[in-house]
Coordinates of N, CA and C in Angstrom, one line a residue:
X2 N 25.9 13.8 -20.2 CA 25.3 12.6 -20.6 C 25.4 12.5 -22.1
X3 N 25.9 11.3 -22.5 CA 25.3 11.1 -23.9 C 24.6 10.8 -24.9
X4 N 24.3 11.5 -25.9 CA 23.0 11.9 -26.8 C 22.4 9.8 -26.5
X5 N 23.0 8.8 -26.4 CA 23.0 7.5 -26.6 C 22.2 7.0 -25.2
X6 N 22.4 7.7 -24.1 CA 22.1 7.6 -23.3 C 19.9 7.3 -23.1
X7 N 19.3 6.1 -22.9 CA 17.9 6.2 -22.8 C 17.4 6.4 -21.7
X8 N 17.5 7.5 -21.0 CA 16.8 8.0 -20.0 C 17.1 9.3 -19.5
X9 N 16.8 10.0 -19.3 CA 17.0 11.6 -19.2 C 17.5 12.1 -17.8
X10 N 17.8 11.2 -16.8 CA 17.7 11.4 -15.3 C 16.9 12.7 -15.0
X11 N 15.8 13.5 -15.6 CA 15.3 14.2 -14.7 C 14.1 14.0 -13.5
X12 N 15.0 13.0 -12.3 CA 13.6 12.3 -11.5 C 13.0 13.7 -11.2
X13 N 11.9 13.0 -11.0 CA 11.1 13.7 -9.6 C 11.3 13.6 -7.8
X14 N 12.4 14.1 -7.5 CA 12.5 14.0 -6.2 C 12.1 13.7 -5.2
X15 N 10.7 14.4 -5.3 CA 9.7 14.7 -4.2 C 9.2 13.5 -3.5
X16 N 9.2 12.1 -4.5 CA 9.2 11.2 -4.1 C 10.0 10.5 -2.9
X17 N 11.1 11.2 -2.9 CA 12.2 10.7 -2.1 C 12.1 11.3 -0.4
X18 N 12.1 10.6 0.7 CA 11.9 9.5 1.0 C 10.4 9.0 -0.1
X19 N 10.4 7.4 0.3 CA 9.1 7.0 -0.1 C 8.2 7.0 1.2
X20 N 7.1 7.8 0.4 CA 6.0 8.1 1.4 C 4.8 7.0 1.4
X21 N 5.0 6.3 1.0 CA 4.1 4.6 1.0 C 4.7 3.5 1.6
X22 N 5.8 3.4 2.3 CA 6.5 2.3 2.7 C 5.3 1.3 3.5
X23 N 4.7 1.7 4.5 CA 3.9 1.0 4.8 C 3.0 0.3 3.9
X24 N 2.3 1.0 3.1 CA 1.3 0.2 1.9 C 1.9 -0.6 1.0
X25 N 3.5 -0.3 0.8 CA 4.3 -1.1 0.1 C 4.4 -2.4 0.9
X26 N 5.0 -2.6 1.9 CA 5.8 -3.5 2.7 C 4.1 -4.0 3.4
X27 N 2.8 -3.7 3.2 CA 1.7 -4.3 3.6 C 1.1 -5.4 2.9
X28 N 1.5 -4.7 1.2 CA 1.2 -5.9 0.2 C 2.6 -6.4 -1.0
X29 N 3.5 -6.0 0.2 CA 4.7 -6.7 -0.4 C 5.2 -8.1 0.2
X30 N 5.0 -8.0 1.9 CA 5.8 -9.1 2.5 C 4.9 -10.4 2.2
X31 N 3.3 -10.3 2.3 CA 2.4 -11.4 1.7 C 2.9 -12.1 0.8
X32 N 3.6 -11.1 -0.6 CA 3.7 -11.8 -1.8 C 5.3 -12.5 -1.4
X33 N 5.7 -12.1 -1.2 CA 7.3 -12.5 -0.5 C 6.9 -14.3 0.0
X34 N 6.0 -13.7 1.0 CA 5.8 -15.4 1.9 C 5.6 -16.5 1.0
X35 N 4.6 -15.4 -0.1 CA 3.6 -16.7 -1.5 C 4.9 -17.1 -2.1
X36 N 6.1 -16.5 -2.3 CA 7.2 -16.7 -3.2 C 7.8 -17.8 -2.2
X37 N 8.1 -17.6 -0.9 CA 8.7 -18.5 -0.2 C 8.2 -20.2 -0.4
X38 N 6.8 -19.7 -0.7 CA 5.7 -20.8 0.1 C 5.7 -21.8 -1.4
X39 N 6.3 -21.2 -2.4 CA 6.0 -21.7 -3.6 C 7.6 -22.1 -3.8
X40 N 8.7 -21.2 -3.1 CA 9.9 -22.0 -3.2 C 9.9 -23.2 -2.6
X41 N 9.3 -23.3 -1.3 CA 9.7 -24.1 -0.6 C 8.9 -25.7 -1.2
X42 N 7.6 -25.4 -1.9 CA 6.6 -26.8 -2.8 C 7.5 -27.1 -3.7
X43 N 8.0 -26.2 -4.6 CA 8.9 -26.6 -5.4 C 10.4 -27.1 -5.2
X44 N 11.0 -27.0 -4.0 CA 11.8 -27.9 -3.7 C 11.1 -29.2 -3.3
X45 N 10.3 -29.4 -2.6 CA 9.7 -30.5 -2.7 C 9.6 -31.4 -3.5
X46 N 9.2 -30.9 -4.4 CA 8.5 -31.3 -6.0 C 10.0 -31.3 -6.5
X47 N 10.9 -30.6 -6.6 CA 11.8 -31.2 -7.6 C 13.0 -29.9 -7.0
X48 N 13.9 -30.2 -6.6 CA 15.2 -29.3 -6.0 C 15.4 -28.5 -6.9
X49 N 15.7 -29.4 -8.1 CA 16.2 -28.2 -9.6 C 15.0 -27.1 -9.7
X50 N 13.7 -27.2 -9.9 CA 12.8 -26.5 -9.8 C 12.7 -24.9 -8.8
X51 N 13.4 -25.5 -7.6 CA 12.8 -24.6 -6.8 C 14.7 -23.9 -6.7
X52 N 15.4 -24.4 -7.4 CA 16.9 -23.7 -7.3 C 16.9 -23.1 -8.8
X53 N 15.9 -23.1 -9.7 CA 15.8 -22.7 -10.8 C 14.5 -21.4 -10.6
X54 N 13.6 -21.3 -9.5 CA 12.8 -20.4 -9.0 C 13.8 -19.0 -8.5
X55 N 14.2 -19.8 -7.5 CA 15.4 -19.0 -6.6 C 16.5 -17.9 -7.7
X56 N 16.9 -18.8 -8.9 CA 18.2 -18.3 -9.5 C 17.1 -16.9 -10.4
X57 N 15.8 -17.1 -11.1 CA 15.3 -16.4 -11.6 C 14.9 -15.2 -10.6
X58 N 15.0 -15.4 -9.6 CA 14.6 -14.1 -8.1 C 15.9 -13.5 -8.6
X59 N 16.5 -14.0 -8.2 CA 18.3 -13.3 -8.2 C 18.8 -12.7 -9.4
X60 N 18.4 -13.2 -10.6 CA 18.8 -13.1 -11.8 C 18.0 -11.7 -12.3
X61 N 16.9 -11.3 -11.3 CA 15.9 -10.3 -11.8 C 16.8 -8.9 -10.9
X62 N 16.9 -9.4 -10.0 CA 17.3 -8.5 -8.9 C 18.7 -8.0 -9.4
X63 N 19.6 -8.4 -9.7 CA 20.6 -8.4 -10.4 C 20.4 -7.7 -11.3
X64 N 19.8 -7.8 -12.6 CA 19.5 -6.7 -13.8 C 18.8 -5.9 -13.6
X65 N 18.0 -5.9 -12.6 CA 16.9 -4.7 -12.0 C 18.2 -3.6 -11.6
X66 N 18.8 -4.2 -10.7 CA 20.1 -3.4 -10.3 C 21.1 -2.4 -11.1
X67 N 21.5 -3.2 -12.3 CA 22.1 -2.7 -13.3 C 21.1 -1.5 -14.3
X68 N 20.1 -1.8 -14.0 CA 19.1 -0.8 -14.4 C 18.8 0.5 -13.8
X69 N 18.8 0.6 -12.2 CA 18.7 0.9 -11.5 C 19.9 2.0 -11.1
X70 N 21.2 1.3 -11.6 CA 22.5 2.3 -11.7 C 22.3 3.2 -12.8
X71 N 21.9 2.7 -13.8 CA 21.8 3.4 -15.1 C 21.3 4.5 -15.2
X72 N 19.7 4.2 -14.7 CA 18.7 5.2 -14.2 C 18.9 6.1 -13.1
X73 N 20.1 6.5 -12.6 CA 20.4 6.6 -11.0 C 19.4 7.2 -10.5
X74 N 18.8 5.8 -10.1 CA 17.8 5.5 -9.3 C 17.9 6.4 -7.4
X75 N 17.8 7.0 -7.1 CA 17.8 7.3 -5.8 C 17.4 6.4 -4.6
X76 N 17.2 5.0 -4.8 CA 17.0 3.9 -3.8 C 18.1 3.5 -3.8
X77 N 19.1 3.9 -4.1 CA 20.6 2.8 -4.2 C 20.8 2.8 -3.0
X78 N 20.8 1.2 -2.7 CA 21.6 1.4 -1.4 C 20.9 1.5 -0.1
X79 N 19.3 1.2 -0.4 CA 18.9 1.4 1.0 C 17.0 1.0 0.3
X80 N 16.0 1.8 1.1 CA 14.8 0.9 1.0 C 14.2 1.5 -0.7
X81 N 13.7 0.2 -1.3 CA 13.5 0.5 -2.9 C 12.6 -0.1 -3.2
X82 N 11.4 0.3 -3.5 CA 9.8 0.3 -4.0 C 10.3 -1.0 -5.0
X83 N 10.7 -1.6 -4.9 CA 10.8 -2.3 -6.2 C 9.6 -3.4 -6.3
X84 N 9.5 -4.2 -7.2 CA 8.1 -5.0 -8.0 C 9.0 -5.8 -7.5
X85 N 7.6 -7.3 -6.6 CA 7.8 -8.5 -6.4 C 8.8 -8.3 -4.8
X86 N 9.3 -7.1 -4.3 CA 10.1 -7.2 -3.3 C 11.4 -7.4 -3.9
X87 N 12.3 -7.0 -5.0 CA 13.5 -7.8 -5.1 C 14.4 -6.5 -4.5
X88 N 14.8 -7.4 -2.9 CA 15.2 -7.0 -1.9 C 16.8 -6.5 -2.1
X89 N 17.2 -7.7 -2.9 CA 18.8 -7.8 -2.9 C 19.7 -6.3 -3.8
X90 N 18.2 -5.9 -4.6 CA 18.8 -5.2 -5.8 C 19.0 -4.0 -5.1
X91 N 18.8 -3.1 -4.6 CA 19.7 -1.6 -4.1 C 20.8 -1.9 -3.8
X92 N 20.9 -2.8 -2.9 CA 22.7 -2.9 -2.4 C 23.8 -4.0 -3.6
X93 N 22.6 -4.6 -4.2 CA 23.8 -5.0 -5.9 C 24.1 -3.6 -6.7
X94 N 23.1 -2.4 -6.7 CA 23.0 -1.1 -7.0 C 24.1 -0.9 -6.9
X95 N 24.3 -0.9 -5.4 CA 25.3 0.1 -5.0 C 27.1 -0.1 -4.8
X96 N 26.8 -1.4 -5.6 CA 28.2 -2.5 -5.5 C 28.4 -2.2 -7.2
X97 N 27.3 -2.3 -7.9 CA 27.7 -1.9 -9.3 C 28.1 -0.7 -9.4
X98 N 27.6 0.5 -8.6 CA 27.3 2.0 -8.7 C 29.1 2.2 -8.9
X99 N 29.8 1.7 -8.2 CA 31.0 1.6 -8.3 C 31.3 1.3 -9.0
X100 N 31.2 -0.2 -10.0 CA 32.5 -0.7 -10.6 C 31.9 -0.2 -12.2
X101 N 30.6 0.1 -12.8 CA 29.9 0.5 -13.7 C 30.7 1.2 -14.5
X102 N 30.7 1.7 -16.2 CA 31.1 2.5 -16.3 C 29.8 2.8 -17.2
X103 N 29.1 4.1 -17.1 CA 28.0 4.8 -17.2 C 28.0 6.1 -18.0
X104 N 27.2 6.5 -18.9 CA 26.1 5.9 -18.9 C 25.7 4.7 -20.4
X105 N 25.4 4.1 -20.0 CA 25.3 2.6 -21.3 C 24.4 3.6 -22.5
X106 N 24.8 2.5 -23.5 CA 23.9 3.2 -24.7 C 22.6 2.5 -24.4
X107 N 22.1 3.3 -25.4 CA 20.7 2.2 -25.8 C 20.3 0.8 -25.9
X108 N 20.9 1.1 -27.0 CA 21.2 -0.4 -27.0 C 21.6 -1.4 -25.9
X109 N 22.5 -1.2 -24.8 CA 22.7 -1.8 -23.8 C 22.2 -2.2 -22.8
X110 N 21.3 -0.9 -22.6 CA 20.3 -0.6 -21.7 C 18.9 -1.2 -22.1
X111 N 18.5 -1.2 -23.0 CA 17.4 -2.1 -24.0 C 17.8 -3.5 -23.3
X112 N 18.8 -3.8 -23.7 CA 19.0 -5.4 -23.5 C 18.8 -5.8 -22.1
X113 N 19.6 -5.1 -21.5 CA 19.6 -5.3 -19.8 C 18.2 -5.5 -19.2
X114 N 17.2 -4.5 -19.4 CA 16.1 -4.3 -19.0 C 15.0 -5.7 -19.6
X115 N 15.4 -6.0 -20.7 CA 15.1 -7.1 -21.3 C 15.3 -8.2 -21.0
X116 N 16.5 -8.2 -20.2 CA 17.2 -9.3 -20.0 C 16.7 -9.3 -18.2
X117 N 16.2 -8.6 -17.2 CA 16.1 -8.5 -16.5 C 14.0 -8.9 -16.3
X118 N 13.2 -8.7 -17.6 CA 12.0 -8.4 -18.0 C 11.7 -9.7 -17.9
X119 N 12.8 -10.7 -18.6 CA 12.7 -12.2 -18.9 C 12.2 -12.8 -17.6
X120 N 13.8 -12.5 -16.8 CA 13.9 -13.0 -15.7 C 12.2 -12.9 -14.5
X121 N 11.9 -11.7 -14.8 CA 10.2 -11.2 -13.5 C 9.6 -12.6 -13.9
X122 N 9.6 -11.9 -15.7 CA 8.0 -13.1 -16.1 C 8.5 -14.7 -15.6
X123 N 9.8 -14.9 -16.1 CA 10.2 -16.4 -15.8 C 10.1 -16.7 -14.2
X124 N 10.1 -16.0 -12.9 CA 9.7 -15.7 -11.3 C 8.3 -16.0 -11.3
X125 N 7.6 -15.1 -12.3 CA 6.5 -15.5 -12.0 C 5.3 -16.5 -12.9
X126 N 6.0 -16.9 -13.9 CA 5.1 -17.9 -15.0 C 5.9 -19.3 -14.2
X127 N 7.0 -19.5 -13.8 CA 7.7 -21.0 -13.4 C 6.9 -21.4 -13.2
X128 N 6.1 -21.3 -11.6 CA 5.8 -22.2 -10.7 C 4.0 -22.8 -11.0
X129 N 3.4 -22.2 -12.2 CA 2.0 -22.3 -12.2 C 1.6 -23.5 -12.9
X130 N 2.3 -24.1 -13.8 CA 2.2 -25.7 -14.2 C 2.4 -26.7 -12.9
X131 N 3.0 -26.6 -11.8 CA 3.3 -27.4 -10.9 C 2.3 -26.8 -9.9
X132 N 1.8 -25.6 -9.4 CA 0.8 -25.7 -8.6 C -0.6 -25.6 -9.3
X133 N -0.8 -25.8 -10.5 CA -2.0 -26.4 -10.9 C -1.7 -28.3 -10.6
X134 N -0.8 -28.7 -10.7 CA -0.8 -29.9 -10.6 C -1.3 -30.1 -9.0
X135 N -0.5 -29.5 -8.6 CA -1.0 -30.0 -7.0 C -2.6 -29.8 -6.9
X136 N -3.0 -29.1 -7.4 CA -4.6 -28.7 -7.0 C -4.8 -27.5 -8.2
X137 N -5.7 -27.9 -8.8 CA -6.9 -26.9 -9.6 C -6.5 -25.1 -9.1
X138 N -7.1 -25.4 -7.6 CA -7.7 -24.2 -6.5 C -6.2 -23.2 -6.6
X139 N -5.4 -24.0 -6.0 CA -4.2 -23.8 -5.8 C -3.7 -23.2 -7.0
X140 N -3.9 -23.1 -8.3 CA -3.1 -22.7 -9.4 C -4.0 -21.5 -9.7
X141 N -5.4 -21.8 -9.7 CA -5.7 -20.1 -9.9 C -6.0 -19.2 -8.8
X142 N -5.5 -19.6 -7.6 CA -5.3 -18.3 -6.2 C -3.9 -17.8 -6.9
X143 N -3.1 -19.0 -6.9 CA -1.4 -18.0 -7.3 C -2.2 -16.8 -8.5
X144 N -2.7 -17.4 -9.7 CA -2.8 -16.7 -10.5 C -3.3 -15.1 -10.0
X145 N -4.4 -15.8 -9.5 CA -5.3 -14.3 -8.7 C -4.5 -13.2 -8.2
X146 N -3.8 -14.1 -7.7 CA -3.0 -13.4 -6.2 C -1.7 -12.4 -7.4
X147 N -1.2 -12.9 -8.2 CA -0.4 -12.3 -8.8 C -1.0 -11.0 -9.3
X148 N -2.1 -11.3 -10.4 CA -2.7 -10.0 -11.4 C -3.1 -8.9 -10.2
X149 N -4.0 -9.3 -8.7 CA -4.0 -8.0 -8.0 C -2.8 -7.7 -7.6
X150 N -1.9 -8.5 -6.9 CA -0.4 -7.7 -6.9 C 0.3 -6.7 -8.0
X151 N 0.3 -7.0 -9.0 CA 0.9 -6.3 -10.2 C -0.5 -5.1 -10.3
X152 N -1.6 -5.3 -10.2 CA -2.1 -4.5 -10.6 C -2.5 -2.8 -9.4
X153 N -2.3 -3.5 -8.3 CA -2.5 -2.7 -7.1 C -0.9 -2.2 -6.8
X154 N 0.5 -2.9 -7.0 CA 1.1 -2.2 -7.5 C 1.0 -1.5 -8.7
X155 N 1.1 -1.6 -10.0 CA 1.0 -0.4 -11.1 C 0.2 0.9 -10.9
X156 N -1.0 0.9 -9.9 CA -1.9 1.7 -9.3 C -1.4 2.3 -8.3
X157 N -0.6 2.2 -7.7 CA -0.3 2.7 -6.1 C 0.9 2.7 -5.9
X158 N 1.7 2.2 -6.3 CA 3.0 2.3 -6.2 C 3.9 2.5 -6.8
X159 N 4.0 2.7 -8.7 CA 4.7 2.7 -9.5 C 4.2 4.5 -9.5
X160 N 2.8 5.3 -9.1 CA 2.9 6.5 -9.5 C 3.7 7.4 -8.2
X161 N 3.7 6.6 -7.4 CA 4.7 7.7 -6.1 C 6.2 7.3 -6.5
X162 N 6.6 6.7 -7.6 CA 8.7 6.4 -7.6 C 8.9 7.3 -8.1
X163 N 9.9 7.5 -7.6 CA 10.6 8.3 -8.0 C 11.4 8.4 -9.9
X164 N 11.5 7.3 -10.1 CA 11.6 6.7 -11.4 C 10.6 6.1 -12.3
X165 N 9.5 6.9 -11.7 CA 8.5 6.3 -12.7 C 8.4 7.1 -14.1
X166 N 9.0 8.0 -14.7 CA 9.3 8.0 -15.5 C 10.2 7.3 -16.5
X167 N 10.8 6.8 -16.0 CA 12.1 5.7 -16.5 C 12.2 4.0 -16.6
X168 N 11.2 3.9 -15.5 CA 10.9 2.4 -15.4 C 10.1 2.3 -16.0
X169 N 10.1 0.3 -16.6 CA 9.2 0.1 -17.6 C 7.7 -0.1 -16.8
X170 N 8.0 -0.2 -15.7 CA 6.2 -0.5 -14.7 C 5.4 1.1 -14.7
X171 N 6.5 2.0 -14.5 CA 6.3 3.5 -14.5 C 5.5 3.7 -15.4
X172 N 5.8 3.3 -16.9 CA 5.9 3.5 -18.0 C 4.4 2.6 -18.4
X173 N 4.3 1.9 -18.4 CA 3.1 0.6 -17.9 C 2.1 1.9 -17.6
X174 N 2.0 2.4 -16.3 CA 1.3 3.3 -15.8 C 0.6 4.7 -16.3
X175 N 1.7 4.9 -17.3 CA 1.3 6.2 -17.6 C 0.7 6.0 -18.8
X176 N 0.7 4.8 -19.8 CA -0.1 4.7 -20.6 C -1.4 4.3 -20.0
X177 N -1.7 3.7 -19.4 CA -3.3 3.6 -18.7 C -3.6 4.7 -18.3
X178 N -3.0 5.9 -18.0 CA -3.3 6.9 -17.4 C -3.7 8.0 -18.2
X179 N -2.8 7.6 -19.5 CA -3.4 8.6 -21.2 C -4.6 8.3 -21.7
X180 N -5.0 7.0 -21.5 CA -5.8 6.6 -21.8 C -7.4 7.3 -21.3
X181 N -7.1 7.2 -20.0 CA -8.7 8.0 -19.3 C -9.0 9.7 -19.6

C-alpha cells in the first residue's frame, strides 16, 4: 500500500458476517418506504424534484461504492450495513472492484467521500421545504424520523462494521465515544 493511501485496511473481521442484520433491515426498510413515500409526493409535486431525489440516492450509492472499493470494504458484493439503505452500492462495489485502479491518494479519496457526503445530505435535506409545504406536521415527523434514524444508526450499527474504523459514520461514532 502506499504511504498516500488514507486508510490502513486493518478491519476488524469479526464483524463479518453482520450480526445485526435483523435490527438493521428492522429500522432500515421503514426509512426506505419514508424515502419511497417522499419520492413518490415529490413526483407529484414536481417530476424534476422527485428525478432529482432519485439521482441524489444513486449519486450517493455510487460514491459510497467507490469508497467502499477503496476501503476494501468486506460487504462487496452482497449484504452491506450501509446508512439510509443504499442498496445498489455493494454490487456498484463490486463492478468497480474490477475496473479501479487502487489504492487512490488522499487526496482522491478526500474528494470522493466528499463528493459522495454531498450527495447523503442533498437525499436527505431535498425534500423538507416541500413537505413542510404540504403540512407543518408532515415536515417535522420527516425531520424526527430522520435524526432518530441517523442517530440509532451511529449507536447500533456503525459500532458492529466492519469498517468502522474507516468510515466517516464510524468515525462520527468514535468521537462520541471519546468523549464519555
Amino acid at each position: 500500500m502506499s504511504k498516500s493511501s488514507p486508510t490502513p485496511h486493518n478491519h476488524d473481521f469479526s464483524c463479518v458476517p453482520f450480526k445485526k442484520k435483523g435490527f438493521y433491515f428492522g429500522m432500515t426498510i421503514p426509512f426506505l418506504l419514508v424515502s419511497l413515500g417522499i419520492l413518490i409526493f415529490l413526483g407529484v409535486t414536481n417530476v424534476w424534484l422527485a428525478l432529482l431525489y432519485l439521482y441524489l440516492y444513486l449519486h450517493t450509492s455510487f460514491f459510497q461504492a467507490f469508497c467502499c472499493v477503496h476501503q476494501e470494504c468486506p460487504y462487496i458484493g452482497g449484504f452491506c450495513p450501509a446508512v439510509i439503505g443504499i442498496l445498489p452500492a455493494p454490487y456498484i462495489a463490486k463492478w468497480l472492484k474490477s475496473t479501479l485502479k487502487l489504492p487512490l491518494s488522499k487526496k482522491k479519496f478526500d474528494f470522493v467521500i466528499n463528493v459522495a457526503f454531498i450527495g447523503f445530505l442533498g437525499f436527505i435535506f431535498l425534500p423538507i421545504y416541500w413537505l413542510f409545504q404540504a403540512h407543518f406536521v408532515v415536515g417535522i415527523s420527516y425531520i424526527i424520523i430522520v435524526v432518530v434514524y441517523l442517530l440509532v444508526f451511529g449507536f447500533y450499527i456503525c459500532p458492529s462494521c466492519a469498517i468502522r474504523d474507516t468510515c466517516p459514520g464510524g468515525k462520527v461514532h468514535q468521537l462520541f465515544k471519546r468523549q464519555k
